[in-house]
Amino acid sequence: MRYVSTRGQAPSVGFVDAVLGGLAPDGGLYVPETWPQISAQEIAGFAERPYAEVAARVIGAFAGDEIAPADLLEMCQEAYSTFTHAAVVPLTQLQPGLFIAELFHGPSLAFKDVAMQILARLYDHLLGSQKRSQTILCATSGDTGGAAVEAFRGRRNARVVALFPEGRISEVQRRFMTTASEANVACVAVKGSFDDCQAIVKQAFQDQSLRQAVDLSGVNSINFARIAAQAVYYFTTATALGAPSRKVSFCVPSGNFGDAFAGYAAQRMGLPMGKILVATNANDILARTFETGRYARGKVCQTMSPAMDIQSASNFERLYFEGVNREATETARAFAAFADSGAIDVPPQAFAAMRELFRGVSVSEDDTARAMLRTLNETGELIDPHTAVAISALRRVNGIEGPVVVMSTAHPAKFPEAVAKACGVTPELPRGVATLASRPERFDRLPADAETIKAYVRAFAGA
Ligand SMILES: *Cc1c(COP(=O)(O)O)cnc(C)c1O
């Protein structure tokens, strides 16, 4: 299986290089040259199989012959044994036809663990066999950093630098990063927004000398292995509800568009699907794009669902590339224009193709709070603000076919203030992480300046 860049100016690479490289050297994103296929009969059989086995099958389809199936299965089994629920991603029913997929039973209580736990094991395995050690630089709007630190802490062949926007993430989110004591972890509070952090990461990747000196790699949702790992729970949840003989729809609280794009990947692999509703908070770039066909950056504002406080959704470039029938020159032009002016128009045919699967809805803070309270009152379930954005979005659209699965992306205890304010109930941290609040923290503070942060990364990597 080969991977090509959405911008067409980088050589194609195998799965291992696409994973270890993160972003393509031309600034584009890697996508598989062709989408691997899984037959309807095999998909139907997923309903009976353990999560780790389905994961090994789906991720293996993307890895091709570059990773031995037995090794991949072992890594998946180890990765998903860190989850505290035997189903790994269990479904809870809220009302007839409405289910939530609980993606938050991993070590940092957010859906990022689902991909990161397997990604860290893949990295360690691949780097070990190449006798390399890498520096992973990630920007986090809250949950990626915690999940990355949890997954990579203490691993032998990789170190992690996590950049987060100072004061814009919850205390629990911060503590999942800053309480790791392992020497291969560094956390940086950046004086700026998540978009600033993400822009700095992009600049670091474009600096060839830094890239080589520290063997830089990324685990943000631009990394294709994350998309592959996230496609898995579309298969497991859909088959639990009767797919492939029944079409299931999804509603996905979205920021960087990695999670929702993984649904697109699952569909392209052969999973029949109704719609994917892309739910955003007031940072509505994706919701606007799927409703108007114009992808235009807005001003980032702070909300109670901070993991989605983003106004440029990196993975959208992958969907755009598909929408324009994989015209890399056109994709490169569009995203250079977007970087320049902050707005592009999706060509009409591409937009029509996107609308076959996607819809977008943006949800206000008031409606988010109301959705938390109403869900508690009607079902007894406490949900986190990100999940509430999705639940609220769903109430505002018509014509979503079949049973709907809402991706529940964080445990409510990760956002105790917002949940308590909306519901009058403070969610408890699960037993395994109860000591989080009392562990000592360790992080540095830096300005939102690419040169400063690049120097910091060099020093940390000892380069
Ligand atoms: C990262 C995150 C999201 C957004 O996912 P994307 O893949 O960036 O769209 C939603 N909810 C939570 C809790 C997250 O951590």
Short mmCIF file of C-alpha atoms and ligand atoms in Angstrom, two decimals:
data_model
loop_
_atom_site.label_atom_id
_atom_site.label_comp_id
_atom_site.label_asym_id
_atom_site.label_seq_id
_atom_site.Cartn_x
_atom_site.Cartn_y
_atom_site.Cartn_z
CA MET A 1 0.00 0.00 0.00
CA ARG A 2 1.48 3.34 -1.11
CA TYR A 3 0.67 6.79 0.24
CA VAL A 4 0.59 9.95 -1.85
CA SER A 5 0.61 13.58 -0.76
CA THR A 6 -2.54 15.67 -1.32
CA ARG A 7 -0.25 18.32 -2.85
CA GLY A 8 1.47 16.01 -5.31
CA GLN A 9 5.00 17.35 -4.84
CA ALA A 10 6.36 14.58 -2.60
CA PRO A 11 7.30 11.05 -3.64
CA SER A 12 4.88 8.29 -2.68
CA VAL A 13 5.89 6.32 0.42
CA GLY A 14 4.89 3.12 2.19
CA PHE A 15 2.73 2.94 5.32
CA VAL A 16 5.70 2.98 7.69
CA ASP A 17 7.17 6.15 6.18
CA ALA A 18 3.76 7.82 6.02
CA VAL A 19 3.25 7.11 9.72
CA LEU A 20 6.73 8.08 10.89
CA GLY A 21 6.77 11.14 8.63
CA GLY A 22 3.42 12.61 9.68
CA LEU A 23 3.07 15.55 7.30
CA ALA A 24 4.39 15.04 3.76
CA PRO A 25 7.53 17.07 2.91
CA ASP A 26 5.57 19.26 0.45
CA GLY A 27 3.23 20.38 3.23
CA GLY A 28 0.44 18.06 2.08
CA LEU A 29 -1.21 15.17 3.88
CA TYR A 30 -0.68 11.52 3.06
CA VAL A 31 -3.61 9.52 1.73
CA PRO A 32 -3.64 5.92 0.52
CA GLU A 33 -3.14 5.62 -3.22
CA THR A 34 -6.31 3.51 -3.33
CA TRP A 35 -8.80 2.77 -0.56
CA PRO A 36 -8.46 -0.82 0.66
CA GLN A 37 -11.72 -2.79 0.49
CA ILE A 38 -13.38 -5.06 3.02
CA SER A 39 -16.26 -7.23 1.78
CA ALA A 40 -19.79 -6.92 3.17
CA GLN A 41 -19.56 -10.50 4.39
CA GLU A 42 -16.41 -9.84 6.37
CA ILE A 43 -17.81 -6.58 7.76
CA ALA A 44 -20.91 -8.46 8.98
CA GLY A 45 -18.60 -10.81 10.89
CA PHE A 46 -17.02 -7.91 12.82
CA ALA A 47 -20.09 -7.82 15.09
CA GLU A 48 -18.92 -11.01 16.80
CA ARG A 49 -15.24 -10.19 17.12
CA PRO A 50 -13.20 -8.53 19.90
CA TYR A 51 -12.36 -4.88 19.23
CA ALA A 52 -8.60 -5.53 19.01
CA GLU A 53 -9.12 -8.09 16.25
CA VAL A 54 -11.24 -5.72 14.17
CA ALA A 55 -8.61 -3.03 14.76
CA ALA A 56 -5.83 -5.32 13.54
CA ARG A 57 -7.87 -6.15 10.42
CA VAL A 58 -8.78 -2.54 9.55
CA ILE A 59 -5.38 -1.01 10.35
CA GLY A 60 -3.72 -3.99 8.66
CA ALA A 61 -5.60 -3.18 5.46
CA PHE A 62 -3.76 0.16 5.44
CA ALA A 63 -0.40 -1.27 6.51
CA GLY A 64 -0.41 -3.83 3.68
CA ASP A 65 2.60 -6.12 3.94
CA GLU A 66 4.74 -3.65 5.89
CA ILE A 67 3.81 -4.95 9.33
CA ALA A 68 3.50 -8.66 10.17
CA PRO A 69 -0.18 -9.40 10.99
CA ALA A 70 0.77 -11.22 14.20
CA ASP A 71 2.81 -8.22 15.41
CA LEU A 72 -0.02 -5.84 14.61
CA LEU A 73 -2.57 -8.00 16.42
CA GLU A 74 -0.32 -8.14 19.48
CA MET A 75 0.09 -4.35 19.46
CA CYS A 76 -3.68 -3.86 19.13
CA GLN A 77 -4.36 -6.27 21.98
CA GLU A 78 -1.90 -4.47 24.21
CA ALA A 79 -3.17 -1.01 23.19
CA TYR A 80 -6.83 -1.80 23.85
CA SER A 81 -6.15 -3.64 27.09
CA THR A 82 -5.38 -0.19 28.56
CA PHE A 83 -9.10 0.61 28.19
CA THR A 84 -11.23 0.04 31.26
CA HIS A 85 -14.28 -1.32 29.39
CA ALA A 86 -14.23 -4.82 27.93
CA ALA A 87 -15.99 -3.63 24.77
CA VAL A 88 -13.31 -0.88 24.39
CA VAL A 89 -15.88 1.40 22.66
CA PRO A 90 -19.27 0.46 24.17
CA LEU A 91 -22.60 1.75 22.89
CA THR A 92 -25.17 3.27 25.22
CA GLN A 93 -28.72 3.84 24.06
CA LEU A 94 -30.27 7.23 24.83
CA GLN A 95 -33.61 6.80 23.09
CA PRO A 96 -35.05 4.71 20.26
CA GLY A 97 -32.63 4.92 17.36
CA LEU A 98 -30.12 7.10 19.20
CA PHE A 99 -26.91 5.69 20.63
CA ILE A 100 -23.69 7.11 21.98
CA ALA A 101 -20.36 5.43 21.30
CA GLU A 102 -18.28 5.90 24.44
CA LEU A 103 -14.82 6.62 23.10
CA PHE A 104 -13.47 7.75 26.47
CA HIS A 105 -12.55 4.59 28.38
CA GLY A 106 -8.81 4.95 27.68
CA PRO A 107 -6.09 6.26 30.02
CA SER A 108 -6.66 10.01 29.38
CA LEU A 109 -10.48 9.73 29.21
CA ALA A 110 -10.77 11.12 25.68
CA PHE A 111 -11.26 9.58 22.27
CA LYS A 112 -7.71 10.50 21.25
CA ASP A 113 -6.55 7.48 23.29
CA VAL A 114 -8.18 5.13 20.80
CA ALA A 115 -5.68 6.11 18.11
CA MET A 116 -2.77 7.17 20.28
CA GLN A 117 -2.43 3.93 22.24
CA ILE A 118 -1.91 1.96 19.05
CA LEU A 119 0.12 4.71 17.39
CA ALA A 120 2.69 4.79 20.22
CA ARG A 121 3.14 1.04 19.98
CA LEU A 122 3.49 1.23 16.22
CA TYR A 123 6.15 3.92 16.59
CA ASP A 124 8.14 2.05 19.19
CA HIS A 125 7.99 -1.12 17.11
CA LEU A 126 8.94 0.53 13.81
CA LEU A 127 11.63 2.80 15.25
CA GLY A 128 13.16 -0.05 17.24
CA SER A 129 13.50 -2.17 14.12
CA GLN A 130 15.09 0.77 12.27
CA LYS A 131 17.35 1.60 15.28
CA ARG A 132 16.05 5.18 15.24
CA SER A 133 14.78 7.52 17.90
CA GLN A 134 12.33 10.29 17.04
CA THR A 135 11.02 13.52 18.49
CA ILE A 136 7.28 13.84 18.37
CA LEU A 137 6.04 17.39 18.30
CA CYS A 138 2.36 17.92 18.81
CA ALA A 139 0.02 20.84 19.19
CA THR A 140 -2.96 20.16 21.38
CA SER A 141 -6.27 21.87 21.85
CA GLY A 142 -6.51 19.88 25.03
CA ASP A 143 -6.86 16.15 24.54
CA THR A 144 -4.22 15.15 21.98
CA GLY A 145 -1.40 16.15 24.31
CA GLY A 146 -2.73 14.13 27.22
CA ALA A 147 -3.35 11.12 25.04
CA ALA A 148 0.11 11.42 23.43
CA VAL A 149 1.87 11.80 26.77
CA GLU A 150 -0.06 8.84 28.22
CA ALA A 151 0.78 6.70 25.19
CA PHE A 152 4.45 7.69 24.74
CA ARG A 153 5.66 8.22 28.32
CA GLY A 154 8.60 5.97 29.03
CA ARG A 155 8.78 4.51 25.49
CA ARG A 156 12.31 3.80 24.45
CA ASN A 157 12.52 5.10 20.91
CA ALA A 158 10.52 8.32 21.01
CA ARG A 159 10.29 11.52 23.02
CA VAL A 160 7.31 13.90 23.03
CA VAL A 161 7.01 17.68 23.09
CA ALA A 162 3.40 18.78 23.63
CA LEU A 163 2.43 22.42 22.93
CA PHE A 164 -0.79 23.68 24.45
CA PRO A 165 -2.44 27.14 24.46
CA GLU A 166 -1.92 28.55 27.94
CA GLY A 167 -5.12 29.00 29.92
CA ARG A 168 -7.33 27.60 27.17
CA ILE A 169 -7.60 24.00 28.27
CA SER A 170 -9.16 22.50 31.38
CA GLU A 171 -7.13 21.69 34.47
CA VAL A 172 -7.79 17.98 34.08
CA GLN A 173 -6.65 18.14 30.45
CA ARG A 174 -3.49 19.97 31.47
CA ARG A 175 -2.72 17.57 34.28
CA PHE A 176 -2.86 14.55 32.00
CA MET A 177 0.17 16.06 30.25
CA THR A 178 2.04 17.88 32.96
CA THR A 179 2.03 15.20 35.66
CA ALA A 180 4.05 12.72 33.62
CA SER A 181 7.44 12.43 35.31
CA GLU A 182 9.24 10.50 32.56
CA ALA A 183 12.28 12.20 31.04
CA ASN A 184 11.07 11.62 27.46
CA VAL A 185 8.13 14.04 27.94
CA ALA A 186 8.21 17.85 27.68
CA CYS A 187 5.13 20.10 27.93
CA VAL A 188 5.00 23.74 26.83
CA ALA A 189 2.33 26.31 27.65
CA VAL A 190 2.28 28.63 24.62
CA LYS A 191 1.02 32.18 24.98
CA GLY A 192 -1.47 31.99 22.12
CA SER A 193 -4.35 29.97 20.66
CA PHE A 194 -4.43 26.38 19.47
CA ASP A 195 -4.18 27.64 15.89
CA ASP A 196 -0.93 29.40 16.86
CA CYS A 197 0.39 26.13 18.29
CA GLN A 198 -0.62 24.26 15.16
CA ALA A 199 1.00 26.88 12.91
CA ILE A 200 4.25 26.56 14.87
CA VAL A 201 4.20 22.79 14.43
CA LYS A 202 3.70 23.27 10.69
CA GLN A 203 6.64 25.66 10.54
CA ALA A 204 8.84 23.28 12.50
CA PHE A 205 8.02 20.55 9.99
CA GLN A 206 8.96 22.81 7.10
CA ASP A 207 12.38 23.45 8.65
CA GLN A 208 14.44 20.70 7.03
CA SER A 209 17.44 21.23 9.27
CA LEU A 210 15.37 20.86 12.44
CA ARG A 211 13.48 17.95 10.96
CA GLN A 212 16.69 16.05 10.42
CA ALA A 213 18.49 17.12 13.59
CA VAL A 214 15.77 15.81 15.90
CA ASP A 215 14.10 13.26 13.54
CA LEU A 216 10.83 15.11 13.86
CA SER A 217 7.50 13.38 13.65
CA GLY A 218 3.87 14.28 14.26
CA VAL A 219 1.00 12.50 15.92
CA ASN A 220 -1.67 15.13 15.32
CA SER A 221 -4.71 13.94 13.48
CA ILE A 222 -2.87 14.64 10.23
CA ASN A 223 -1.05 11.36 10.87
CA PHE A 224 -2.70 8.77 8.68
CA ALA A 225 -2.32 6.00 11.28
CA ARG A 226 -4.73 7.94 13.47
CA ILE A 227 -7.31 8.02 10.72
CA ALA A 228 -6.85 4.27 10.21
CA ALA A 229 -7.25 3.58 13.93
CA GLN A 230 -10.33 5.79 14.16
CA ALA A 231 -12.03 4.11 11.23
CA VAL A 232 -12.20 0.97 13.40
CA TYR A 233 -15.01 2.13 15.72
CA TYR A 234 -17.20 3.11 12.79
CA PHE A 235 -17.08 -0.55 11.81
CA THR A 236 -17.61 -1.94 15.32
CA THR A 237 -20.49 0.38 16.24
CA ALA A 238 -22.23 0.11 12.86
CA THR A 239 -22.07 -3.68 12.82
CA ALA A 240 -23.37 -3.83 16.40
CA LEU A 241 -26.45 -1.98 15.07
CA GLY A 242 -27.02 -4.15 12.03
CA ALA A 243 -24.60 -2.93 9.36
CA PRO A 244 -23.83 -3.72 6.65
CA SER A 245 -27.42 -4.76 5.92
CA ARG A 246 -28.65 -1.58 7.61
CA LYS A 247 -27.23 1.92 7.09
CA VAL A 248 -26.12 3.64 10.26
CA SER A 249 -25.55 7.41 10.52
CA PHE A 250 -23.08 9.21 12.73
CA CYS A 251 -22.90 12.53 14.49
CA VAL A 252 -19.37 13.66 15.28
CA PRO A 253 -18.26 16.56 17.48
CA SER A 254 -15.53 18.01 15.28
CA GLY A 255 -12.53 20.30 15.31
CA ASN A 256 -9.64 19.20 13.16
CA PHE A 257 -11.90 16.83 11.18
CA GLY A 258 -9.85 13.71 11.92
CA ASP A 259 -12.64 11.80 13.60
CA ALA A 260 -15.30 12.57 10.97
CA PHE A 261 -12.84 11.91 8.13
CA ALA A 262 -12.20 8.46 9.62
CA GLY A 263 -15.90 7.82 9.01
CA TYR A 264 -15.39 8.77 5.38
CA ALA A 265 -12.47 6.30 5.27
CA ALA A 266 -14.68 3.53 6.69
CA GLN A 267 -17.29 4.24 4.04
CA ARG A 268 -14.71 4.17 1.26
CA MET A 269 -13.53 0.79 2.58
CA GLY A 270 -17.01 -0.63 2.09
CA LEU A 271 -19.08 0.20 5.17
CA PRO A 272 -22.54 1.35 4.02
CA MET A 273 -23.46 4.57 5.78
CA GLY A 274 -26.31 7.05 6.08
CA LYS A 275 -24.94 10.50 6.83
CA ILE A 276 -22.17 11.95 8.94
CA LEU A 277 -23.31 15.05 10.75
CA VAL A 278 -20.32 17.26 11.56
CA ALA A 279 -21.14 19.12 14.78
CA THR A 280 -19.12 22.14 15.85
CA ASN A 281 -19.28 24.66 18.66
CA ALA A 282 -19.16 28.40 17.85
CA ASN A 283 -15.87 27.72 16.01
CA ASP A 284 -17.91 26.75 13.03
CA ILE A 285 -15.56 26.59 10.05
CA LEU A 286 -16.59 23.02 9.23
CA ALA A 287 -20.31 23.57 9.81
CA ARG A 288 -20.21 26.57 7.49
CA THR A 289 -18.23 24.71 4.88
CA PHE A 290 -20.67 21.81 4.66
CA GLU A 291 -23.61 24.19 4.46
CA THR A 292 -22.24 26.87 2.14
CA GLY A 293 -19.31 25.39 0.22
CA ARG A 294 -16.97 28.13 1.41
CA TYR A 295 -14.07 27.05 3.64
CA ALA A 296 -13.21 30.24 5.48
CA ARG A 297 -11.34 30.73 8.70
CA GLY A 298 -13.12 32.64 11.47
CA LYS A 299 -11.97 34.10 14.71
CA VAL A 300 -11.17 31.48 17.32
CA CYS A 301 -13.33 31.82 20.40
CA GLN A 302 -13.18 30.01 23.69
CA THR A 303 -16.00 27.62 24.48
CA MET A 304 -16.77 24.95 27.06
CA SER A 305 -15.76 22.32 24.47
CA PRO A 306 -12.15 23.50 24.05
CA ALA A 307 -10.92 20.48 22.09
CA MET A 308 -12.93 21.93 19.20
CA ASP A 309 -11.84 25.57 19.50
CA ILE A 310 -10.26 25.48 16.06
CA GLN A 311 -10.88 27.53 12.93
CA SER A 312 -8.83 25.62 10.39
CA ALA A 313 -9.48 21.90 10.14
CA SER A 314 -6.32 20.23 8.81
CA ASN A 315 -7.95 17.01 7.68
CA PHE A 316 -10.39 18.87 5.47
CA GLU A 317 -7.59 18.96 2.91
CA ARG A 318 -7.93 15.19 2.55
CA LEU A 319 -11.63 15.44 1.79
CA TYR A 320 -11.04 18.32 -0.60
CA PHE A 321 -8.48 16.21 -2.46
CA GLU A 322 -11.06 13.44 -2.85
CA GLY A 323 -13.73 15.96 -3.81
CA VAL A 324 -11.68 17.32 -6.71
CA ASN A 325 -11.05 13.76 -7.92
CA ARG A 326 -7.56 13.67 -6.44
CA GLU A 327 -6.24 16.61 -8.47
CA ALA A 328 -3.12 17.35 -6.42
CA THR A 329 -2.25 20.53 -8.31
CA GLU A 330 -5.68 21.96 -7.59
CA THR A 331 -5.47 20.89 -3.94
CA ALA A 332 -2.03 22.49 -3.55
CA ARG A 333 -3.32 25.69 -5.13
CA ALA A 334 -6.40 25.79 -2.91
CA PHE A 335 -4.56 25.24 0.36
CA ALA A 336 -1.79 27.68 -0.51
CA ALA A 337 -4.59 30.20 -1.15
CA PHE A 338 -6.22 29.25 2.13
CA ALA A 339 -2.96 29.76 4.02
CA ASP A 340 -2.68 33.14 2.34
CA SER A 341 -6.15 34.58 2.50
CA GLY A 342 -7.94 32.33 4.99
CA ALA A 343 -10.75 31.41 2.60
CA ILE A 344 -11.41 29.20 -0.40
CA ASP A 345 -14.50 28.11 -2.31
CA VAL A 346 -15.07 24.40 -2.73
CA PRO A 347 -15.73 23.77 -6.44
CA PRO A 348 -19.44 22.96 -7.00
CA GLN A 349 -18.91 19.33 -8.05
CA ALA A 350 -16.66 18.65 -5.09
CA PHE A 351 -19.20 20.28 -2.80
CA ALA A 352 -22.00 18.14 -4.18
CA ALA A 353 -19.90 15.03 -3.61
CA MET A 354 -19.21 16.07 0.00
CA ARG A 355 -22.90 16.69 0.64
CA GLU A 356 -23.71 13.10 -0.25
CA LEU A 357 -22.19 12.07 3.05
CA PHE A 358 -21.70 15.18 5.20
CA ARG A 359 -23.89 17.79 6.85
CA GLY A 360 -22.70 20.51 9.24
CA VAL A 361 -24.30 22.19 12.25
CA SER A 362 -22.86 24.71 14.69
CA VAL A 363 -24.14 24.81 18.28
CA SER A 364 -24.17 27.71 20.74
CA GLU A 365 -22.94 27.55 24.33
CA ASP A 366 -26.50 27.82 25.67
CA ASP A 367 -27.70 24.93 23.55
CA THR A 368 -24.69 22.87 24.61
CA ALA A 369 -25.52 23.40 28.27
CA ARG A 370 -29.20 22.62 27.62
CA ALA A 371 -28.28 19.38 25.88
CA MET A 372 -26.26 18.24 28.91
CA LEU A 373 -29.15 18.95 31.28
CA ARG A 374 -31.80 17.47 29.04
CA THR A 375 -29.79 14.29 28.47
CA LEU A 376 -29.33 13.88 32.23
CA ASN A 377 -33.02 14.47 32.89
CA GLU A 378 -34.27 12.19 30.15
CA THR A 379 -31.77 9.34 30.37
CA GLY A 380 -29.79 9.66 33.60
CA GLU A 381 -26.56 9.91 31.59
CA LEU A 382 -24.00 12.64 32.27
CA ILE A 383 -22.36 13.70 29.03
CA ASP A 384 -19.42 16.01 28.45
CA PRO A 385 -19.73 19.33 26.55
CA HIS A 386 -18.25 17.93 23.30
CA THR A 387 -20.78 15.12 23.23
CA ALA A 388 -23.48 17.66 24.10
CA VAL A 389 -22.58 19.72 21.02
CA ALA A 390 -23.26 16.64 18.91
CA ILE A 391 -26.53 15.76 20.67
CA SER A 392 -27.75 19.30 20.23
CA ALA A 393 -26.72 19.42 16.56
CA LEU A 394 -28.69 16.26 15.90
CA ARG A 395 -31.89 17.80 17.20
CA ARG A 396 -31.59 20.54 14.63
CA VAL A 397 -31.41 18.53 11.43
CA ASN A 398 -33.90 16.42 9.57
CA GLY A 399 -33.43 13.56 7.22
CA ILE A 400 -30.63 11.68 8.96
CA GLU A 401 -31.32 8.04 8.04
CA GLY A 402 -31.37 4.98 10.24
CA PRO A 403 -30.04 4.58 13.74
CA VAL A 404 -27.65 7.35 14.70
CA VAL A 405 -24.45 6.91 16.67
CA VAL A 406 -23.15 10.02 18.43
CA MET A 407 -19.43 9.92 18.99
CA SER A 408 -18.97 10.65 22.70
CA THR A 409 -15.44 11.96 22.68
CA ALA A 410 -14.66 12.74 26.31
CA HIS A 411 -15.55 11.54 29.79
CA PRO A 412 -17.67 14.16 31.60
CA ALA A 413 -15.15 14.26 34.46
CA LYS A 414 -12.66 15.83 32.08
CA PHE A 415 -14.81 18.99 32.09
CA PRO A 416 -16.22 19.07 35.62
CA GLU A 417 -16.90 22.82 35.80
CA ALA A 418 -18.93 22.96 32.60
CA VAL A 419 -20.90 19.84 33.48
CA ALA A 420 -21.59 21.04 37.03
CA LYS A 421 -22.70 24.43 35.80
CA ALA A 422 -25.12 22.94 33.28
CA CYS A 423 -26.43 20.03 35.34
CA GLY A 424 -25.78 20.83 38.99
CA VAL A 425 -23.91 17.55 39.31
CA THR A 426 -20.12 17.23 39.50
CA PRO A 427 -18.94 14.15 37.59
CA GLU A 428 -16.44 11.97 39.43
CA LEU A 429 -13.13 10.94 37.95
CA PRO A 430 -12.97 7.17 37.43
CA ARG A 431 -10.99 5.33 40.11
CA GLY A 432 -7.86 4.80 38.04
CA VAL A 433 -7.12 8.52 37.69
CA ALA A 434 -8.35 9.80 41.05
CA THR A 435 -4.86 10.91 42.15
CA LEU A 436 -4.45 13.23 39.15
CA ALA A 437 -5.24 16.40 41.11
CA SER A 438 -2.52 15.84 43.69
CA ARG A 439 0.39 14.85 41.45
CA PRO A 440 3.12 17.50 40.90
CA GLU A 441 3.09 19.32 37.54
CA ARG A 442 6.04 20.06 35.27
CA PHE A 443 5.91 22.34 32.20
CA ASP A 444 7.59 25.34 30.55
CA ARG A 445 6.05 28.61 29.32
CA LEU A 446 7.04 30.07 25.95
CA PRO A 447 5.80 32.81 23.61
CA ALA A 448 3.93 31.85 20.42
CA ASP A 449 7.10 32.22 18.39
CA ALA A 450 8.25 29.49 16.03
CA GLU A 451 11.99 30.21 16.39
CA THR A 452 11.87 30.09 20.20
CA ILE A 453 9.98 26.84 20.18
CA LYS A 454 12.19 25.26 17.54
CA ALA A 455 15.25 26.06 19.68
CA TYR A 456 13.51 24.51 22.67
CA VAL A 457 12.79 21.31 20.72
CA ARG A 458 16.41 21.08 19.61
CA ALA A 459 17.66 21.49 23.15
CA PHE A 460 15.21 18.91 24.52
CA ALA A 461 16.26 16.39 21.87
CA GLY A 462 19.90 17.07 22.67
CA ALA A 463 20.56 18.05 19.04
C1 LIG B 1 -10.04 16.16 19.49
C2 LIG B 1 -11.41 16.16 20.03
C3 LIG B 1 -12.51 16.40 19.23
C4 LIG B 1 -12.39 16.78 17.77
O1 LIG B 1 -11.91 15.73 16.98
P1 LIG B 1 -11.27 16.07 15.54
O2 LIG B 1 -10.77 14.78 15.07
O3 LIG B 1 -10.19 17.07 15.79
O4 LIG B 1 -12.37 16.63 14.72
C5 LIG B 1 -13.77 16.33 19.80
N1 LIG B 1 -13.93 16.07 21.10
C6 LIG B 1 -12.90 15.84 21.92
C7 LIG B 1 -13.14 15.59 23.36
C8 LIG B 1 -11.60 15.85 21.40
O5 LIG B 1 -10.56 15.63 22.22
#
